[in-house]
GROMACS .gro file of N, CA and C in nm:
model
  408
    1MET      N    1   1.203  -5.714   2.393
    1MET     CA    2   1.208  -5.775   2.304
    1MET      C    3   1.206  -5.648   2.179
    2LEU      N    4   1.256  -5.674   2.048
    2LEU     CA    5   1.183  -5.558   1.963
    2LEU      C    6   1.102  -5.632   1.889
    3PRO      N    7   1.039  -5.492   1.868
    3PRO     CA    8   0.865  -5.493   1.742
    3PRO      C    9   0.923  -5.581   1.620
    4GLU      N   10   0.820  -5.662   1.575
    4GLU     CA   11   0.862  -5.690   1.465
    4GLU      C   12   0.835  -5.597   1.332
    5LYS      N   13   0.694  -5.514   1.364
    5LYS     CA   14   0.682  -5.393   1.279
    5LYS      C   15   0.698  -5.280   1.333
    6ILE      N   16   0.644  -5.167   1.224
    6ILE     CA   17   0.602  -5.025   1.253
    6ILE      C   18   0.481  -5.021   1.197
    7HIS      N   19   0.414  -4.964   1.326
    7HIS     CA   20   0.264  -4.916   1.297
    7HIS      C   21   0.327  -4.756   1.248
    8LEU      N   22   0.252  -4.740   1.078
    8LEU     CA   23   0.286  -4.614   1.033
    8LEU      C   24   0.168  -4.518   1.022
    9GLU      N   25   0.173  -4.415   1.037
    9GLU     CA   26   0.031  -4.315   1.063
    9GLU      C   27   0.093  -4.175   0.974
   10ILE      N   28   0.035  -4.156   0.848
   10ILE     CA   29   0.037  -4.031   0.833
   10ILE      C   30  -0.050  -3.951   0.791
   11VAL      N   31  -0.089  -3.842   0.829
   11VAL     CA   32  -0.213  -3.760   0.851
   11VAL      C   33  -0.136  -3.617   0.804
   12THR      N   34  -0.240  -3.536   0.706
   12THR     CA   35  -0.236  -3.427   0.697
   12THR      C   36  -0.364  -3.341   0.735
   13PRO      N   37  -0.406  -3.188   0.734
   13PRO     CA   38  -0.501  -3.116   0.791
   13PRO      C   39  -0.603  -3.154   0.686
   14GLU      N   40  -0.625  -3.235   0.581
   14GLU     CA   41  -0.731  -3.276   0.484
   14GLU      C   42  -0.769  -3.401   0.533
   15ARG      N   43  -0.661  -3.501   0.566
   15ARG     CA   44  -0.691  -3.672   0.538
   15ARG      C   45  -0.600  -3.733   0.585
   16ARG      N   46  -0.626  -3.860   0.642
   16ARG     CA   47  -0.535  -3.981   0.686
   16ARG      C   48  -0.472  -4.035   0.513
   17VAL      N   49  -0.364  -4.030   0.494
   17VAL     CA   50  -0.297  -4.053   0.376
   17VAL      C   51  -0.268  -4.178   0.356
   18LEU      N   52  -0.207  -4.248   0.536
   18LEU     CA   53  -0.179  -4.367   0.488
   18LEU      C   54  -0.175  -4.421   0.671
   19GLU      N   55  -0.228  -4.563   0.656
   19GLU     CA   56  -0.210  -4.641   0.820
   19GLU      C   57  -0.184  -4.751   0.797
   20ARG      N   58  -0.055  -4.799   0.836
   20ARG     CA   59  -0.054  -4.979   0.785
   20ARG      C   60   0.096  -5.026   0.869
   21ASP      N   61   0.081  -5.108   0.861
   21ASP     CA   62   0.212  -5.206   0.957
   21ASP      C   63   0.312  -5.205   0.821
   22VAL      N   64   0.457  -5.180   0.879
   22VAL     CA   65   0.546  -5.170   0.761
   22VAL      C   66   0.688  -5.229   0.802
   23ASP      N   67   0.785  -5.258   0.756
   23ASP     CA   68   0.915  -5.291   0.811
   23ASP      C   69   1.009  -5.172   0.853
   24GLU      N   70   1.004  -5.084   0.733
   24GLU     CA   71   1.082  -4.981   0.739
   24GLU      C   72   1.037  -4.858   0.685
   25VAL      N   73   1.059  -4.702   0.737
   25VAL     CA   74   1.044  -4.570   0.688
   25VAL      C   75   1.129  -4.494   0.687
   26VAL      N   76   1.157  -4.446   0.551
   26VAL     CA   77   1.233  -4.346   0.523
   26VAL      C   78   1.197  -4.209   0.509
   27LEU      N   79   1.224  -4.100   0.587
   27LEU     CA   80   1.166  -3.981   0.599
   27LEU      C   81   1.260  -3.868   0.559
   28PRO      N   82   1.224  -3.749   0.502
   28PRO     CA   83   1.282  -3.639   0.465
   28PRO      C   84   1.336  -3.535   0.582
   29GLY      N   85   1.436  -3.535   0.675
   29GLY     CA   86   1.428  -3.421   0.784
   29GLY      C   87   1.482  -3.362   0.747
   30THR      N   88   1.485  -3.265   0.828
   30THR     CA   89   1.526  -3.133   0.825
   30THR      C   90   1.695  -3.098   0.835
   31GLU      N   91   1.739  -3.230   0.868
   31GLU     CA   92   1.853  -3.232   0.906
   31GLU      C   93   1.910  -3.326   0.794
   32GLY      N   94   1.854  -3.389   0.702
   32GLY     CA   95   1.852  -3.508   0.573
   32GLY      C   96   1.771  -3.622   0.625
   33SER      N   97   1.783  -3.674   0.545
   33SER     CA   98   1.643  -3.809   0.541
   33SER      C   99   1.709  -3.921   0.624
   34PHE      N  100   1.632  -3.999   0.676
   34PHE     CA  101   1.656  -4.099   0.808
   34PHE      C  102   1.593  -4.206   0.768
   35GLY      N  103   1.650  -4.306   0.824
   35GLY     CA  104   1.544  -4.446   0.815
   35GLY      C  105   1.512  -4.471   0.997
   36VAL      N  106   1.385  -4.526   0.972
   36VAL     CA  107   1.345  -4.597   1.100
   36VAL      C  108   1.311  -4.724   1.101
   37LEU      N  109   1.364  -4.817   1.168
   37LEU     CA  110   1.322  -4.981   1.181
   37LEU      C  111   1.274  -4.983   1.282
   38PRO      N  112   1.192  -5.126   1.289
   38PRO     CA  113   1.141  -5.172   1.427
   38PRO      C  114   1.247  -5.143   1.547
   39GLY      N  115   1.204  -5.098   1.687
   39GLY     CA  116   1.249  -5.061   1.739
   39GLY      C  117   1.369  -4.916   1.792
   40HIS      N  118   1.340  -4.845   1.710
   40HIS     CA  119   1.383  -4.731   1.706
   40HIS      C  120   1.367  -4.659   1.840
   41ALA      N  121   1.501  -4.588   1.885
   41ALA     CA  122   1.500  -4.494   1.990
   41ALA      C  123   1.382  -4.381   1.987
   42PRO      N  124   1.320  -4.349   2.078
   42PRO     CA  125   1.202  -4.252   2.062
   42PRO      C  126   1.229  -4.082   2.011
   43MET      N  127   1.214  -4.005   1.922
   43MET     CA  128   1.214  -3.911   1.895
   43MET      C  129   1.138  -3.869   1.818
   44LEU      N  130   1.147  -3.712   1.817
   44LEU     CA  131   1.090  -3.598   1.757
   44LEU      C  132   1.147  -3.557   1.616
   45ALA      N  133   1.129  -3.524   1.497
   45ALA     CA  134   1.193  -3.488   1.420
   45ALA      C  135   1.085  -3.393   1.309
   46GLY      N  136   1.166  -3.282   1.282
   46GLY     CA  137   1.114  -3.176   1.191
   46GLY      C  138   1.146  -3.229   1.072
   47LEU      N  139   1.038  -3.238   0.945
   47LEU     CA  140   1.030  -3.312   0.828
   47LEU      C  141   1.047  -3.148   0.717
   48GLN      N  142   1.108  -3.146   0.589
   48GLN     CA  143   1.114  -3.056   0.502
   48GLN      C  144   1.065  -3.124   0.361
   49ALA      N  145   1.051  -3.051   0.310
   49ALA     CA  146   1.004  -3.124   0.175
   49ALA      C  147   1.108  -3.247   0.118
   50GLY      N  148   1.061  -3.328   0.081
   50GLY     CA  149   1.119  -3.468   0.037
   50GLY      C  150   1.050  -3.561  -0.009
   51VAL      N  151   1.110  -3.629  -0.064
   51VAL     CA  152   1.039  -3.774  -0.093
   51VAL      C  153   1.031  -3.889   0.053
   52ALA      N  154   0.932  -3.950   0.083
   52ALA     CA  155   0.915  -4.053   0.188
   52ALA      C  156   0.878  -4.178   0.140
   53VAL      N  157   0.939  -4.295   0.195
   53VAL     CA  158   0.947  -4.431   0.148
   53VAL      C  159   0.883  -4.523   0.302
   54CYS      N  160   0.773  -4.603   0.238
   54CYS     CA  161   0.783  -4.693   0.342
   54CYS      C  162   0.772  -4.825   0.280
   55ARG      N  163   0.829  -4.963   0.363
   55ARG     CA  164   0.850  -5.073   0.282
   55ARG      C  165   0.768  -5.184   0.428
   56GLY      N  166   0.714  -5.307   0.331
   56GLY     CA  167   0.671  -5.380   0.393
   56GLY      C  168   0.558  -5.466   0.337
   57GLY      N  169   0.585  -5.603   0.381
   57GLY     CA  170   0.511  -5.694   0.287
   57GLY      C  171   0.546  -5.695   0.178
   58GLY      N  172   0.655  -5.680   0.140
   58GLY     CA  173   0.697  -5.713  -0.015
   58GLY      C  174   0.660  -5.568  -0.121
   59GLU      N  175   0.589  -5.490  -0.028
   59GLU     CA  176   0.581  -5.343  -0.103
   59GLU      C  177   0.623  -5.243  -0.071
   60GLU      N  178   0.649  -5.153  -0.131
   60GLU     CA  179   0.700  -5.007  -0.125
   60GLU      C  180   0.607  -4.890  -0.178
   61GLU      N  181   0.609  -4.811  -0.102
   61GLU     CA  182   0.494  -4.694  -0.127
   61GLU      C  183   0.587  -4.568  -0.107
   62VAL      N  184   0.584  -4.492  -0.204
   62VAL     CA  185   0.676  -4.330  -0.228
   62VAL      C  186   0.573  -4.259  -0.211
   63MET      N  187   0.628  -4.161  -0.182
   63MET     CA  188   0.523  -4.022  -0.132
   63MET      C  189   0.610  -3.886  -0.138
   64ALA      N  190   0.551  -3.804  -0.182
   64ALA     CA  191   0.603  -3.671  -0.159
   64ALA      C  192   0.545  -3.584  -0.038
   65ILE      N  193   0.635  -3.552   0.040
   65ILE     CA  194   0.579  -3.490   0.175
   65ILE      C  195   0.622  -3.339   0.153
   66SER      N  196   0.607  -3.232   0.198
   66SER     CA  197   0.643  -3.095   0.220
   66SER      C  198   0.690  -3.090   0.323
   67SER      N  199   0.613  -3.052   0.469
   67SER     CA  200   0.701  -3.044   0.572
   67SER      C  201   0.619  -3.072   0.662
   68GLY      N  202   0.657  -3.096   0.790
   68GLY     CA  203   0.583  -3.152   0.895
   68GLY      C  204   0.683  -3.181   1.025
   69TYR      N  205   0.620  -3.306   1.100
   69TYR     CA  206   0.693  -3.343   1.193
   69TYR      C  207   0.655  -3.527   1.203
   70ALA      N  208   0.754  -3.557   1.299
   70ALA     CA  209   0.715  -3.678   1.290
   70ALA      C  210   0.780  -3.726   1.458
   71GLU      N  211   0.682  -3.820   1.466
   71GLU     CA  212   0.704  -3.871   1.619
   71GLU      C  213   0.722  -4.037   1.609
   72ILE      N  214   0.876  -4.075   1.681
   72ILE     CA  215   0.914  -4.194   1.635
   72ILE      C  216   0.907  -4.291   1.770
   73GLN      N  217   0.841  -4.402   1.769
   73GLN     CA  218   0.858  -4.484   1.873
   73GLN      C  219   0.939  -4.640   1.826
   74ALA      N  220   0.921  -4.715   1.960
   74ALA     CA  221   0.972  -4.841   1.874
   74ALA      C  222   0.917  -4.911   1.795
   75SER      N  223   0.747  -4.897   1.780
   75SER     CA  224   0.700  -4.991   1.729
   75SER      C  225   0.587  -4.873   1.661
   76ARG      N  226   0.610  -4.749   1.640
   76ARG     CA  227   0.512  -4.669   1.573
   76ARG      C  228   0.561  -4.541   1.547
   77VAL      N  229   0.537  -4.471   1.410
   77VAL     CA  230   0.578  -4.367   1.358
   77VAL      C  231   0.436  -4.306   1.315
   78ILE      N  232   0.449  -4.157   1.385
   78ILE     CA  233   0.305  -4.075   1.324
   78ILE      C  234   0.330  -3.962   1.264
   79VAL      N  235   0.338  -3.961   1.154
   79VAL     CA  236   0.390  -3.826   1.058
   79VAL      C  237   0.268  -3.704   1.047
   80ILE      N  238   0.275  -3.585   1.090
   80ILE     CA  239   0.201  -3.505   1.090
   80ILE      C  240   0.246  -3.432   0.958
   81ALA      N  241   0.210  -3.390   0.812
   81ALA     CA  242   0.240  -3.320   0.730
   81ALA      C  243   0.168  -3.237   0.657
   82GLU      N  244   0.231  -3.116   0.648
   82GLU     CA  245   0.141  -2.989   0.599
   82GLU      C  246   0.049  -3.079   0.468
   83THR      N  247   0.140  -3.161   0.381
   83THR     CA  248   0.075  -3.192   0.254
   83THR      C  249   0.154  -3.339   0.251
   84CYS      N  250   0.064  -3.453   0.184
   84CYS     CA  251   0.181  -3.561   0.128
   84CYS      C  252   0.078  -3.628   0.059
   85GLU      N  253   0.112  -3.650  -0.094
   85GLU     CA  254   0.049  -3.694  -0.193
   85GLU      C  255   0.143  -3.860  -0.197
   86LYS      N  256   0.082  -3.977  -0.235
   86LYS     CA  257   0.127  -4.089  -0.246
   86LYS      C  258   0.142  -4.078  -0.416
   87SER      N  259   0.279  -4.131  -0.484
   87SER     CA  260   0.327  -4.135  -0.605
   87SER      C  261   0.224  -4.158  -0.737
   88GLY      N  262   0.107  -4.216  -0.722
   88GLY     CA  263   0.035  -4.268  -0.785
   88GLY      C  264  -0.062  -4.136  -0.812
   89GLU      N  265  -0.096  -4.048  -0.707
   89GLU     CA  266  -0.157  -3.928  -0.675
   89GLU      C  267  -0.124  -3.791  -0.790
   90ILE      N  268   0.037  -3.840  -0.769
   90ILE     CA  269   0.110  -3.730  -0.820
   90ILE      C  270   0.079  -3.665  -0.993
   91ASP      N  271   0.002  -3.550  -1.010
   91ASP     CA  272   0.037  -3.496  -1.155
   91ASP      C  273   0.176  -3.485  -1.212
   92VAL      N  274   0.261  -3.515  -1.246
   92VAL     CA  275   0.446  -3.541  -1.248
   92VAL      C  276   0.427  -3.392  -1.355
   93ALA      N  277   0.365  -3.362  -1.489
   93ALA     CA  278   0.353  -3.287  -1.543
   93ALA      C  279   0.294  -3.148  -1.509
   94ARG      N  280   0.220  -3.130  -1.405
   94ARG     CA  281   0.145  -3.040  -1.371
   94ARG      C  282   0.282  -3.003  -1.278
   95ALA      N  283   0.351  -3.102  -1.189
   95ALA     CA  284   0.454  -3.026  -1.094
   95ALA      C  285   0.580  -2.968  -1.187
   96GLU      N  286   0.587  -3.007  -1.297
   96GLU     CA  287   0.682  -2.968  -1.429
   96GLU      C  288   0.654  -2.801  -1.436
   97VAL      N  289   0.567  -2.780  -1.460
   97VAL     CA  290   0.500  -2.620  -1.496
   97VAL      C  291   0.542  -2.569  -1.359
   98LYS      N  292   0.498  -2.596  -1.238
   98LYS     CA  293   0.496  -2.528  -1.138
   98LYS      C  294   0.658  -2.483  -1.101
   99VAL      N  295   0.739  -2.592  -1.120
   99VAL     CA  296   0.881  -2.592  -1.155
   99VAL      C  297   0.948  -2.442  -1.209
  100LYS      N  298   0.897  -2.465  -1.319
  100LYS     CA  299   0.928  -2.349  -1.428
  100LYS      C  300   0.853  -2.229  -1.391
  101GLU      N  301   0.743  -2.244  -1.366
  101GLU     CA  302   0.694  -2.114  -1.281
  101GLU      C  303   0.757  -2.020  -1.212
  102ILE      N  304   0.824  -2.094  -1.097
  102ILE     CA  305   0.886  -2.067  -0.999
  102ILE      C  306   1.027  -2.014  -1.066
  103GLU      N  307   1.070  -2.081  -1.112
  103GLU     CA  308   1.195  -2.021  -1.201
  103GLU      C  309   1.177  -1.945  -1.242
  104LYS      N  310   1.086  -1.860  -1.364
  104LYS     CA  311   1.084  -1.748  -1.399
  104LYS      C  312   1.067  -1.668  -1.277
  105ALA      N  313   0.967  -1.689  -1.198
  105ALA     CA  314   0.955  -1.581  -1.069
  105ALA      C  315   1.067  -1.557  -1.010
  106VAL      N  316   1.178  -1.661  -0.969
  106VAL     CA  317   1.329  -1.639  -0.961
  106VAL      C  318   1.377  -1.527  -1.006
  107GLY      N  319   1.394  -1.543  -1.143
  107GLY     CA  320   1.425  -1.462  -1.256
  107GLY      C  321   1.371  -1.300  -1.247
  108ASP      N  322   1.236  -1.294  -1.246
  108ASP     CA  323   1.197  -1.179  -1.236
  108ASP      C  324   1.134  -1.139  -1.101
  109SER      N  325   1.219  -1.161  -1.010
  109SER     CA  326   1.198  -1.099  -0.861
  109SER      C  327   1.211  -0.980  -0.865
  110THR      N  328   1.135  -0.909  -0.746
  110THR     CA  329   1.072  -0.768  -0.723
  110THR      C  330   1.133  -0.817  -0.567
  111PRO      N  331   1.192  -0.665  -0.521
  111PRO     CA  332   1.215  -0.641  -0.354
  111PRO      C  333   1.110  -0.731  -0.255
  112GLU      N  334   0.991  -0.739  -0.339
  112GLU     CA  335   0.890  -0.789  -0.243
  112GLU      C  336   0.876  -0.934  -0.223
  113THR      N  337   0.969  -1.029  -0.336
  113THR     CA  338   0.966  -1.141  -0.362
  113THR      C  339   1.040  -1.192  -0.206
  114ASP      N  340   0.962  -1.262  -0.165
  114ASP     CA  341   1.057  -1.364  -0.047
  114ASP      C  342   1.127  -1.447  -0.118
  115PRO      N  343   1.255  -1.460  -0.126
  115PRO     CA  344   1.326  -1.577  -0.176
  115PRO      C  345   1.287  -1.733  -0.105
  116GLU      N  346   1.306  -1.715   0.021
  116GLU     CA  347   1.284  -1.818   0.103
  116GLU      C  348   1.137  -1.884   0.062
  117VAL      N  349   1.038  -1.821   0.021
  117VAL     CA  350   0.905  -1.866   0.015
  117VAL      C  351   0.910  -1.939  -0.141
  118LEU      N  352   1.002  -1.872  -0.220
  118LEU     CA  353   1.027  -1.947  -0.349
  118LEU      C  354   1.122  -2.056  -0.341
  119ARG      N  355   1.218  -2.052  -0.261
  119ARG     CA  356   1.292  -2.202  -0.238
  119ARG      C  357   1.211  -2.293  -0.193
  120LEU      N  358   1.130  -2.274  -0.098
  120LEU     CA  359   1.005  -2.372  -0.003
  120LEU      C  360   0.893  -2.435  -0.127
  121ARG      N  361   0.851  -2.352  -0.223
  121ARG     CA  362   0.758  -2.405  -0.287
  121ARG      C  363   0.853  -2.501  -0.403
  122MET      N  364   0.957  -2.433  -0.466
  122MET     CA  365   1.052  -2.518  -0.529
  122MET      C  366   1.067  -2.655  -0.483
  123MET      N  367   1.129  -2.694  -0.318
  123MET     CA  368   1.149  -2.800  -0.315
  123MET      C  369   1.008  -2.896  -0.284
  124LYS      N  370   0.924  -2.818  -0.270
  124LYS     CA  371   0.818  -2.912  -0.256
  124LYS      C  372   0.738  -2.950  -0.419
  125HIS      N  373   0.743  -2.880  -0.519
  125HIS     CA  374   0.740  -2.923  -0.660
  125HIS      C  375   0.860  -3.046  -0.670
  126ILE      N  376   0.982  -3.025  -0.636
  126ILE     CA  377   1.081  -3.098  -0.707
  126ILE      C  378   1.042  -3.253  -0.613
  127ALA      N  379   1.017  -3.241  -0.469
  127ALA     CA  380   0.997  -3.376  -0.410
  127ALA      C  381   0.843  -3.437  -0.519
  128ARG      N  382   0.764  -3.373  -0.526
  128ARG     CA  383   0.663  -3.426  -0.606
  128ARG      C  384   0.695  -3.517  -0.750
  129ILE      N  385   0.759  -3.409  -0.813
  129ILE     CA  386   0.829  -3.507  -0.891
  129ILE      C  387   0.891  -3.617  -0.889
  130ARG      N  388   1.011  -3.606  -0.805
  130ARG     CA  389   1.066  -3.723  -0.786
  130ARG      C  390   1.003  -3.862  -0.718
  131ALA      N  391   0.903  -3.831  -0.654
  131ALA     CA  392   0.796  -3.949  -0.605
  131ALA      C  393   0.730  -3.983  -0.725
  132GLY      N  394   0.675  -3.894  -0.807
  132GLY     CA  395   0.558  -3.905  -0.892
  132GLY      C  396   0.640  -4.026  -1.016
  133ARG      N  397   0.778  -4.015  -0.996
  133ARG     CA  398   0.873  -4.103  -1.098
  133ARG      C  399   0.926  -4.190  -1.031
  134LYS      N  400   0.902  -4.225  -0.904
  134LYS     CA  401   0.972  -4.285  -0.786
  134LYS      C  402   1.097  -4.291  -0.818
  135MET      N  403   1.180  -4.193  -0.782
  135MET     CA  404   1.299  -4.184  -0.764
  135MET      C  405   1.372  -4.161  -0.621
  136ILE      N  406   1.401  -4.244  -0.556
  136ILE     CA  407   1.426  -4.235  -0.440
  136ILE      C  408   1.592  -4.182  -0.407
   0.00000   0.00000   0.00000
């Protein structure tokens, strides 16, 4: 028999961001976004910077996740993320300033500048902007 709900838990090194029963979870996987419904096959997935969404009880929660892992079971999803912010916690204007700073750093880059670090920072702040504006 399939479970009716998914128990979702999202934690970072600093705090437990969310713990509740939901109907659906969408996560930003390293191979692309994917959805999880009750009864999903067990898997372990790497996460990249992006927007995560959970829906349940007529509510939708939008969050920005930087990177991490998700353990998926038929009735449970545990996300361990480097950072995770709910949309209402995000200062979109500050994230936009950070994106502009990174764009400038790319233009002013020196041989010591690691383009991959800049790319990851850019992805993180773009995810924050999208989650803050609830751009799913």
